[in-house]
Amino acid sequence: NNKICTDVTKSTSVDVLLTNLIRGHLLPSARIWMTTRPEAANQIPAECVDMVTEVRGFTDPQKKEYFMKRFKEEEMAIKIISHIKTSRSLYIMCYMPLF
């Protein structure tokens, strides 16, 4: 996308906003911390990136440790861990600390 946007009061598409924020045309003194999947991050030109932060997910032992510490009753923690393992989507959500 080559459309340049420098006016914060103008209405435009999300891709134009992001491109211009990343390239420094819009809000040039702003610091941007963008979260994305690695594939999408590779589409941002290297000259536009000052720093990269990688958020790593929890390992299986770390998930277990979390629930064992979070719930005082060990039996309850074990039941929760077992239930989470039966649901793929719940289990995946436990991988990323953002959830």
GROMACS .gro file of C-alpha atoms in nm:
model
   99
    1ASN     CA    1   0.000   0.000   0.000
    2ASN     CA    2   0.156   0.329  -0.111
    3LYS     CA    3  -0.112   0.576   0.003
    4ILE     CA    4   0.047   0.831   0.237
    5CYS     CA    5  -0.157   0.953   0.533
    6THR     CA    6  -0.022   1.225   0.763
    7ASP     CA    7  -0.347   1.370   0.898
    8VAL     CA    8  -0.492   1.198   1.206
    9THR     CA    9  -0.831   1.357   1.142
   10LYS     CA   10  -0.875   1.197   0.797
   11SER     CA   11  -1.076   0.878   0.769
   12THR     CA   12  -0.893   0.590   0.600
   13SER     CA   13  -0.864   0.211   0.601
   14VAL     CA   14  -0.688   0.010   0.870
   15ASP     CA   15  -0.415  -0.107   0.632
   16VAL     CA   16  -0.337   0.253   0.533
   17LEU     CA   17  -0.328   0.358   0.900
   18LEU     CA   18  -0.095   0.073   0.998
   19THR     CA   19   0.134   0.124   0.701
   20ASN     CA   20   0.169   0.495   0.776
   21LEU     CA   21   0.218   0.439   1.149
   22ILE     CA   22   0.489   0.180   1.079
   23ARG     CA   23   0.664   0.396   0.821
   24GLY     CA   24   0.647   0.703   1.048
   25HIS     CA   25   0.432   0.919   0.820
   26LEU     CA   26   0.149   0.932   1.074
   27LEU     CA   27   0.233   1.031   1.434
   28PRO     CA   28   0.609   1.022   1.365
   29SER     CA   29   0.710   1.057   1.731
   30ALA     CA   30   0.482   0.771   1.843
   31ARG     CA   31   0.627   0.443   1.968
   32ILE     CA   32   0.438   0.142   1.836
   33TRP     CA   33   0.431  -0.201   1.991
   34MET     CA   34   0.250  -0.430   1.751
   35THR     CA   35   0.152  -0.789   1.818
   36THR     CA   36   0.129  -1.031   1.529
   37ARG     CA   37   0.203  -1.383   1.416
   38PRO     CA   38   0.557  -1.441   1.282
   39GLU     CA   39   0.436  -1.475   0.922
   40ALA     CA   40   0.274  -1.131   0.930
   41ALA     CA   41   0.571  -0.975   1.111
   42ASN     CA   42   0.792  -1.077   0.819
   43GLN     CA   43   0.589  -0.846   0.594
   44ILE     CA   44   0.707  -0.538   0.787
   45PRO     CA   45   1.022  -0.396   0.626
   46ALA     CA   46   1.328  -0.443   0.850
   47GLU     CA   47   1.416  -0.072   0.832
   48CYS     CA   48   1.085   0.006   1.007
   49VAL     CA   49   1.158  -0.221   1.305
   50ASP     CA   50   1.371  -0.105   1.598
   51MET     CA   51   1.311  -0.399   1.829
   52VAL     CA   52   1.134  -0.736   1.831
   53THR     CA   53   0.972  -0.892   2.136
   54GLU     CA   54   0.876  -1.258   2.124
   55VAL     CA   55   0.599  -1.380   2.353
   56ARG     CA   56   0.653  -1.746   2.417
   57GLY     CA   57   0.381  -1.978   2.535
   58PHE     CA   58   0.376  -2.194   2.844
   59THR     CA   59   0.515  -2.546   2.829
   60ASP     CA   60   0.303  -2.837   2.956
   61PRO     CA   61   0.492  -2.848   3.289
   62GLN     CA   62   0.443  -2.471   3.330
   63LYS     CA   63   0.069  -2.505   3.269
   64LYS     CA   64   0.050  -2.776   3.535
   65GLU     CA   65   0.260  -2.569   3.775
   66TYR     CA   66   0.031  -2.268   3.727
   67PHE     CA   67  -0.287  -2.459   3.808
   68MET     CA   68  -0.127  -2.641   4.101
   69LYS     CA   69  -0.025  -2.306   4.252
   70ARG     CA   70  -0.350  -2.128   4.161
   71PHE     CA   71  -0.581  -2.378   4.329
   72LYS     CA   72  -0.512  -2.475   4.689
   73GLU     CA   73  -0.686  -2.811   4.660
   74GLU     CA   74  -0.461  -3.040   4.456
   75GLU     CA   75  -0.758  -3.256   4.354
   76MET     CA   76  -0.936  -2.952   4.206
   77ALA     CA   77  -0.624  -2.848   4.014
   78ILE     CA   78  -0.587  -3.199   3.871
   79LYS     CA   79  -0.954  -3.199   3.762
   80ILE     CA   80  -0.911  -2.863   3.591
   81ILE     CA   81  -0.595  -2.973   3.411
   82SER     CA   82  -0.769  -3.291   3.300
   83HIS     CA   83  -1.073  -3.096   3.174
   84ILE     CA   84  -0.856  -2.847   2.984
   85LYS     CA   85  -0.673  -3.133   2.811
   86THR     CA   86  -1.006  -3.267   2.678
   87SER     CA   87  -1.079  -2.939   2.499
   88ARG     CA   88  -0.830  -2.856   2.225
   89SER     CA   89  -0.931  -2.489   2.212
   90LEU     CA   90  -0.899  -2.445   2.591
   91TYR     CA   91  -0.566  -2.623   2.589
   92ILE     CA   92  -0.434  -2.397   2.312
   93MET     CA   93  -0.555  -2.087   2.499
   94CYS     CA   94  -0.349  -2.196   2.801
   95TYR     CA   95  -0.041  -2.198   2.580
   96MET     CA   96  -0.043  -1.823   2.525
   97PRO     CA   97  -0.012  -1.603   2.834
   98LEU     CA   98  -0.231  -1.338   2.670
   99PHE     CA   99  -0.548  -1.536   2.735
   0.00000   0.00000   0.00000
